[in-house]
Amino acid sequence: MPPHSRSFRLSRRRFLQLSTATASAVALANCQRSSSNSTGIGSSTEPLHIYTWADYADTEVFDRFTQTTGIPLEVQTYDSNEMMLAKMQAGGGQQFSILYPSDYMVQQMVELGLLAQIDQARLTGLDDLRDPWQSPTYDPNNTHSIPLSWGTTGLIYDTTRLITPPTDWTYLWEQQDVLTGRMTLLDDLRETLGATLASLGFSYNATDPQEIEAAFERLRELKPAIAQFSSFGWEDQLIAGDFDLCMTYSHLGNALPAEHPNLRYVIPASGSSLWTDTMVIPQGAPNPEAAYAWLNFMLEPENAAFAVERLRFATPSQSAFERLPMELQESETLFPPESVLANCEGIAPLDAATADLFDRYWTELTSA
């Protein structure tokens, strides 16, 4: 069993199920620790408020930051970019100092005027980012965001239960009878409708109403077999054998098999989404000093490598990559080869009419 695996169960899954209570406990514990840390900053230090993905909430990473800087943390979590955006549009920018939007959501939030510009003079380590993240298309020159992680979306399955292993999205329809009631898809309209579009040979970012309708109809055919639309919280049921296959992001796809060898993650052969999750500072954020301390902490290669080993996401930092154990550097599901990445595509923002169409179809699928 990898050394991180027991803590993975205690930290990540508890955040998935008990995020509010756990975040409060983390904040309290960090406040207590900060009163005696080596920086001399006392427990009255203003906390850093973070709003992050549910499966990025790791107590050991948070503890490391507090022990290094003396700054306590208060953490809340979300399950989708859209959930985070809704909170920001309701005034959440006054509540949080660090957010974790994905690439396409950065573009949308910039257009809505929700993000502060990054003062890059206050940061170190940007020159260590690999070329695709030096000036990414979703945020040229990293003006409003700092890349934290990247990965793919695919399928994780139980090798002891599925005789024929999945290799592509079409497997879901071909094996629908076998999978009925034993599979989950992401509660993420862009990912799940995007994967269905890909299964039909279309782009994840299709804007043709006929292509989108075809994906909706195809997904509606599959719905009776779907146990639930769920981005997080299905892990225990997959481990227990209640589910055979789940659609997931690659960091969970890599972390769970490290602990449970009967599980395997596969990137669909016809293509998948290629995502980047970022760190941003919202407009009107409290405690910007602590926000920049967090950005610098996560840009430091040793800390970035530590986060990779804890959370199993891919890092855009070259120096952090070089610090990883060889087994992680050579993992083709964690750091896919170019031949695999060539079939993947990033999720792009949609125009208003197409977004409304996606929303209407998704609401019909998930509420019926």
PDB file of C-alpha atoms in Angstrom, residues 10-190:
ATOM      1  CA  LEU A  10      -9.147  10.037   5.663  1.00  0.00           C
ATOM      2  CA  SER A  11      -8.612  13.364   3.964  1.00  0.00           C
ATOM      3  CA  ARG A  12     -10.039  13.307   0.471  1.00  0.00           C
ATOM      4  CA  ARG A  13     -13.103  11.151   0.930  1.00  0.00           C
ATOM      5  CA  ARG A  14     -14.075  12.834   4.175  1.00  0.00           C
ATOM      6  CA  PHE A  15     -13.931  16.148   2.340  1.00  0.00           C
ATOM      7  CA  LEU A  16     -16.201  14.719  -0.322  1.00  0.00           C
ATOM      8  CA  GLN A  17     -18.817  13.665   2.189  1.00  0.00           C
ATOM      9  CA  LEU A  18     -18.337  16.119   5.063  1.00  0.00           C
ATOM     10  CA  SER A  19     -16.761  19.136   3.405  1.00  0.00           C
ATOM     11  CA  THR A  20     -18.241  21.828   5.622  1.00  0.00           C
ATOM     12  CA  ALA A  21     -17.537  20.106   8.924  1.00  0.00           C
ATOM     13  CA  THR A  22     -14.087  19.023   7.861  1.00  0.00           C
ATOM     14  CA  ALA A  23     -13.179  22.464   6.555  1.00  0.00           C
ATOM     15  CA  SER A  24     -14.109  23.952   9.900  1.00  0.00           C
ATOM     16  CA  ALA A  25     -11.979  21.369  11.678  1.00  0.00           C
ATOM     17  CA  VAL A  26      -9.041  22.082   9.382  1.00  0.00           C
ATOM     18  CA  ALA A  27      -9.366  25.797  10.016  1.00  0.00           C
ATOM     19  CA  LEU A  28      -9.492  25.313  13.779  1.00  0.00           C
ATOM     20  CA  ALA A  29      -6.549  22.933  13.813  1.00  0.00           C
ATOM     21  CA  ASN A  30      -4.497  25.233  11.638  1.00  0.00           C
ATOM     22  CA  CYS A  31      -5.297  28.219  13.837  1.00  0.00           C
ATOM     23  CA  GLN A  32      -4.080  26.281  16.847  1.00  0.00           C
ATOM     24  CA  ARG A  33      -0.893  25.219  15.098  1.00  0.00           C
ATOM     25  CA  SER A  34      -0.133  28.706  13.842  1.00  0.00           C
ATOM     26  CA  SER A  35       0.227  30.031  17.375  1.00  0.00           C
ATOM     27  CA  SER A  36       3.463  28.076  17.841  1.00  0.00           C
ATOM     28  CA  ASN A  37       4.973  27.911  14.347  1.00  0.00           C
ATOM     29  CA  SER A  38       8.499  28.999  13.556  1.00  0.00           C
ATOM     30  CA  THR A  39       7.474  32.152  11.688  1.00  0.00           C
ATOM     31  CA  GLY A  40       6.262  33.726  14.892  1.00  0.00           C
ATOM     32  CA  ILE A  41       2.862  34.596  13.420  1.00  0.00           C
ATOM     33  CA  GLY A  42       0.254  34.089  16.136  1.00  0.00           C
ATOM     34  CA  SER A  43      -3.198  32.571  16.066  1.00  0.00           C
ATOM     35  CA  SER A  44      -4.724  35.994  15.367  1.00  0.00           C
ATOM     36  CA  THR A  45      -3.346  35.847  11.802  1.00  0.00           C
ATOM     37  CA  GLU A  46      -6.168  36.406   9.306  1.00  0.00           C
ATOM     38  CA  PRO A  47      -6.979  33.064   7.641  1.00  0.00           C
ATOM     39  CA  LEU A  48      -6.761  32.338   3.948  1.00  0.00           C
ATOM     40  CA  HIS A  49     -10.201  31.396   2.594  1.00  0.00           C
ATOM     41  CA  ILE A  50     -10.031  28.824  -0.225  1.00  0.00           C
ATOM     42  CA  TYR A  51     -12.849  27.489  -2.400  1.00  0.00           C
ATOM     43  CA  THR A  52     -11.583  24.379  -4.172  1.00  0.00           C
ATOM     44  CA  TRP A  53     -12.590  21.138  -5.856  1.00  0.00           C
ATOM     45  CA  ALA A  54     -13.841  18.543  -3.379  1.00  0.00           C
ATOM     46  CA  ASP A  55     -11.083  16.094  -4.262  1.00  0.00           C
ATOM     47  CA  TYR A  56      -8.293  18.677  -4.018  1.00  0.00           C
ATOM     48  CA  ALA A  57      -8.930  19.246  -0.317  1.00  0.00           C
ATOM     49  CA  ASP A  58      -5.996  17.476   1.321  1.00  0.00           C
ATOM     50  CA  THR A  59      -5.150  18.099   4.964  1.00  0.00           C
ATOM     51  CA  GLU A  60      -1.445  17.296   4.582  1.00  0.00           C
ATOM     52  CA  VAL A  61      -0.997  19.892   1.828  1.00  0.00           C
ATOM     53  CA  PHE A  62      -2.921  22.421   3.923  1.00  0.00           C
ATOM     54  CA  ASP A  63      -0.900  21.602   7.056  1.00  0.00           C
ATOM     55  CA  ARG A  64       2.339  22.000   5.122  1.00  0.00           C
ATOM     56  CA  PHE A  65       1.306  25.508   4.047  1.00  0.00           C
ATOM     57  CA  THR A  66       0.339  26.582   7.559  1.00  0.00           C
ATOM     58  CA  GLN A  67       3.512  25.163   9.059  1.00  0.00           C
ATOM     59  CA  THR A  68       5.565  27.013   6.420  1.00  0.00           C
ATOM     60  CA  THR A  69       3.808  30.374   6.505  1.00  0.00           C
ATOM     61  CA  GLY A  70       1.904  30.488   9.792  1.00  0.00           C
ATOM     62  CA  ILE A  71      -1.273  31.356   7.874  1.00  0.00           C
ATOM     63  CA  PRO A  72      -4.362  29.353   8.915  1.00  0.00           C
ATOM     64  CA  LEU A  73      -6.773  28.074   6.287  1.00  0.00           C
ATOM     65  CA  GLU A  74     -10.535  27.949   5.999  1.00  0.00           C
ATOM     66  CA  VAL A  75     -11.680  25.712   3.158  1.00  0.00           C
ATOM     67  CA  GLN A  76     -14.958  25.092   1.375  1.00  0.00           C
ATOM     68  CA  THR A  77     -15.395  22.721  -1.557  1.00  0.00           C
ATOM     69  CA  TYR A  78     -17.489  22.391  -4.712  1.00  0.00           C
ATOM     70  CA  ASP A  79     -18.278  19.623  -7.197  1.00  0.00           C
ATOM     71  CA  SER A  80     -18.445  21.546 -10.484  1.00  0.00           C
ATOM     72  CA  ASN A  81     -17.245  24.735 -12.147  1.00  0.00           C
ATOM     73  CA  GLU A  82     -20.843  25.826 -12.532  1.00  0.00           C
ATOM     74  CA  MET A  83     -21.487  25.489  -8.800  1.00  0.00           C
ATOM     75  CA  MET A  84     -18.456  27.648  -8.069  1.00  0.00           C
ATOM     76  CA  LEU A  85     -19.484  30.250 -10.661  1.00  0.00           C
ATOM     77  CA  ALA A  86     -22.987  30.524  -9.203  1.00  0.00           C
ATOM     78  CA  LYS A  87     -21.517  31.231  -5.785  1.00  0.00           C
ATOM     79  CA  MET A  88     -19.210  33.892  -7.199  1.00  0.00           C
ATOM     80  CA  GLN A  89     -22.061  35.586  -9.035  1.00  0.00           C
ATOM     81  CA  ALA A  90     -23.950  35.639  -5.751  1.00  0.00           C
ATOM     82  CA  GLY A  91     -21.150  37.660  -4.133  1.00  0.00           C
ATOM     83  CA  GLY A  92     -18.707  34.943  -3.157  1.00  0.00           C
ATOM     84  CA  GLY A  93     -15.763  37.025  -4.340  1.00  0.00           C
ATOM     85  CA  GLN A  94     -16.002  38.922  -1.071  1.00  0.00           C
ATOM     86  CA  GLN A  95     -15.675  35.641   0.846  1.00  0.00           C
ATOM     87  CA  PHE A  96     -12.774  33.760  -0.799  1.00  0.00           C
ATOM     88  CA  SER A  97      -9.191  34.656  -1.683  1.00  0.00           C
ATOM     89  CA  ILE A  98      -8.337  31.621  -3.839  1.00  0.00           C
ATOM     90  CA  LEU A  99     -10.539  29.711  -6.309  1.00  0.00           C
ATOM     91  CA  TYR A 100      -9.740  26.740  -8.567  1.00  0.00           C
ATOM     92  CA  PRO A 101     -11.621  27.198 -11.873  1.00  0.00           C
ATOM     93  CA  SER A 102     -10.873  25.000 -14.863  1.00  0.00           C
ATOM     94  CA  ASP A 103      -9.498  26.488 -18.062  1.00  0.00           C
ATOM     95  CA  TYR A 104     -12.753  27.246 -19.889  1.00  0.00           C
ATOM     96  CA  MET A 105     -14.251  28.674 -16.713  1.00  0.00           C
ATOM     97  CA  VAL A 106     -11.314  31.098 -16.371  1.00  0.00           C
ATOM     98  CA  GLN A 107     -12.283  32.566 -19.741  1.00  0.00           C
ATOM     99  CA  GLN A 108     -15.904  32.889 -18.711  1.00  0.00           C
ATOM    100  CA  MET A 109     -15.061  34.483 -15.370  1.00  0.00           C
ATOM    101  CA  VAL A 110     -12.704  36.988 -17.014  1.00  0.00           C
ATOM    102  CA  GLU A 111     -15.481  37.985 -19.414  1.00  0.00           C
ATOM    103  CA  LEU A 112     -17.799  38.473 -16.445  1.00  0.00           C
ATOM    104  CA  GLY A 113     -15.232  40.636 -14.637  1.00  0.00           C
ATOM    105  CA  LEU A 114     -15.010  38.267 -11.664  1.00  0.00           C
ATOM    106  CA  LEU A 115     -11.229  37.807 -11.506  1.00  0.00           C
ATOM    107  CA  ALA A 116      -8.414  40.106 -10.399  1.00  0.00           C
ATOM    108  CA  GLN A 117      -5.310  40.410 -12.547  1.00  0.00           C
ATOM    109  CA  ILE A 118      -2.315  38.502 -11.182  1.00  0.00           C
ATOM    110  CA  ASP A 119       0.615  40.685 -10.110  1.00  0.00           C
ATOM    111  CA  GLN A 120       3.324  38.414 -11.480  1.00  0.00           C
ATOM    112  CA  ALA A 121       6.066  40.502  -9.867  1.00  0.00           C
ATOM    113  CA  ARG A 122       4.934  38.998  -6.566  1.00  0.00           C
ATOM    114  CA  LEU A 123       5.397  35.410  -7.779  1.00  0.00           C
ATOM    115  CA  THR A 124       8.364  33.090  -8.298  1.00  0.00           C
ATOM    116  CA  GLY A 125       8.458  29.956 -10.418  1.00  0.00           C
ATOM    117  CA  LEU A 126       6.380  30.970 -13.434  1.00  0.00           C
ATOM    118  CA  ASP A 127       9.367  30.437 -15.719  1.00  0.00           C
ATOM    119  CA  ASP A 128       9.442  26.796 -14.613  1.00  0.00           C
ATOM    120  CA  LEU A 129       6.072  26.048 -16.240  1.00  0.00           C
ATOM    121  CA  ARG A 130       6.138  23.815 -19.302  1.00  0.00           C
ATOM    122  CA  ASP A 131       5.565  25.502 -22.655  1.00  0.00           C
ATOM    123  CA  PRO A 132       1.792  24.828 -22.983  1.00  0.00           C
ATOM    124  CA  TRP A 133       1.225  26.751 -19.738  1.00  0.00           C
ATOM    125  CA  GLN A 134       3.572  29.687 -20.281  1.00  0.00           C
ATOM    126  CA  SER A 135       0.846  31.539 -22.167  1.00  0.00           C
ATOM    127  CA  PRO A 136      -2.160  29.223 -22.428  1.00  0.00           C
ATOM    128  CA  THR A 137      -4.954  29.941 -24.884  1.00  0.00           C
ATOM    129  CA  TYR A 138      -7.535  30.131 -22.101  1.00  0.00           C
ATOM    130  CA  ASP A 139      -5.579  32.927 -20.340  1.00  0.00           C
ATOM    131  CA  PRO A 140      -2.762  34.481 -22.437  1.00  0.00           C
ATOM    132  CA  ASN A 141       0.328  35.271 -20.340  1.00  0.00           C
ATOM    133  CA  ASN A 142      -1.452  33.837 -17.267  1.00  0.00           C
ATOM    134  CA  THR A 143      -2.928  37.276 -16.725  1.00  0.00           C
ATOM    135  CA  HIS A 144      -5.704  36.115 -14.400  1.00  0.00           C
ATOM    136  CA  SER A 145      -4.740  32.572 -13.403  1.00  0.00           C
ATOM    137  CA  ILE A 146      -1.877  30.301 -12.408  1.00  0.00           C
ATOM    138  CA  PRO A 147      -2.014  26.684 -13.671  1.00  0.00           C
ATOM    139  CA  LEU A 148      -2.037  24.123 -10.874  1.00  0.00           C
ATOM    140  CA  SER A 149      -2.751  20.780 -12.511  1.00  0.00           C
ATOM    141  CA  TRP A 150      -3.875  19.099 -15.687  1.00  0.00           C
ATOM    142  CA  GLY A 151      -5.352  15.790 -16.701  1.00  0.00           C
ATOM    143  CA  THR A 152      -7.884  13.846 -18.713  1.00  0.00           C
ATOM    144  CA  THR A 153     -11.372  12.464 -18.217  1.00  0.00           C
ATOM    145  CA  GLY A 154     -12.044   8.769 -18.639  1.00  0.00           C
ATOM    146  CA  LEU A 155     -13.421   5.566 -17.160  1.00  0.00           C
ATOM    147  CA  ILE A 156     -12.372   3.677 -14.041  1.00  0.00           C
ATOM    148  CA  TYR A 157     -13.566   0.083 -13.789  1.00  0.00           C
ATOM    149  CA  ASP A 158     -13.311  -3.088 -11.727  1.00  0.00           C
ATOM    150  CA  THR A 159     -11.168  -5.596 -13.623  1.00  0.00           C
ATOM    151  CA  THR A 160     -12.585  -8.489 -11.588  1.00  0.00           C
ATOM    152  CA  ARG A 161     -16.141  -7.785 -12.717  1.00  0.00           C
ATOM    153  CA  LEU A 162     -15.897  -6.667 -16.359  1.00  0.00           C
ATOM    154  CA  ILE A 163     -14.679  -9.510 -18.555  1.00  0.00           C
ATOM    155  CA  THR A 164     -14.445  -7.230 -21.579  1.00  0.00           C
ATOM    156  CA  PRO A 165     -12.553  -4.080 -20.558  1.00  0.00           C
ATOM    157  CA  PRO A 166     -13.636  -0.663 -21.834  1.00  0.00           C
ATOM    158  CA  THR A 167     -11.451   1.042 -24.407  1.00  0.00           C
ATOM    159  CA  ASP A 168     -13.740   3.816 -25.640  1.00  0.00           C
ATOM    160  CA  TRP A 169     -16.901   5.749 -24.827  1.00  0.00           C
ATOM    161  CA  THR A 170     -18.958   3.497 -27.135  1.00  0.00           C
ATOM    162  CA  TYR A 171     -18.448   0.687 -24.605  1.00  0.00           C
ATOM    163  CA  LEU A 172     -21.154   2.264 -22.420  1.00  0.00           C
ATOM    164  CA  TRP A 173     -23.794   1.633 -25.088  1.00  0.00           C
ATOM    165  CA  GLU A 174     -22.364  -1.680 -26.314  1.00  0.00           C
ATOM    166  CA  GLN A 175     -22.383  -3.096 -22.760  1.00  0.00           C
ATOM    167  CA  GLN A 176     -25.489  -1.283 -21.538  1.00  0.00           C
ATOM    168  CA  ASP A 177     -27.225  -4.491 -20.414  1.00  0.00           C
ATOM    169  CA  VAL A 178     -24.180  -5.570 -18.372  1.00  0.00           C
ATOM    170  CA  LEU A 179     -23.723  -2.132 -16.839  1.00  0.00           C
ATOM    171  CA  THR A 180     -27.347  -1.356 -15.987  1.00  0.00           C
ATOM    172  CA  GLY A 181     -27.522   0.040 -12.467  1.00  0.00           C
ATOM    173  CA  ARG A 182     -23.779  -0.442 -12.040  1.00  0.00           C
ATOM    174  CA  MET A 183     -22.270   2.650 -13.645  1.00  0.00           C
ATOM    175  CA  THR A 184     -22.082   6.361 -12.914  1.00  0.00           C
ATOM    176  CA  LEU A 185     -21.406   9.341 -15.156  1.00  0.00           C
ATOM    177  CA  LEU A 186     -20.099  12.734 -14.121  1.00  0.00           C
ATOM    178  CA  ASP A 187     -22.569  15.310 -12.853  1.00  0.00           C
ATOM    179  CA  ASP A 188     -20.952  17.739 -15.291  1.00  0.00           C
ATOM    180  CA  LEU A 189     -22.862  18.769 -18.391  1.00  0.00           C
ATOM    181  CA  ARG A 190     -19.811  19.726 -20.448  1.00  0.00           C
TER     182      ARG A 190
END
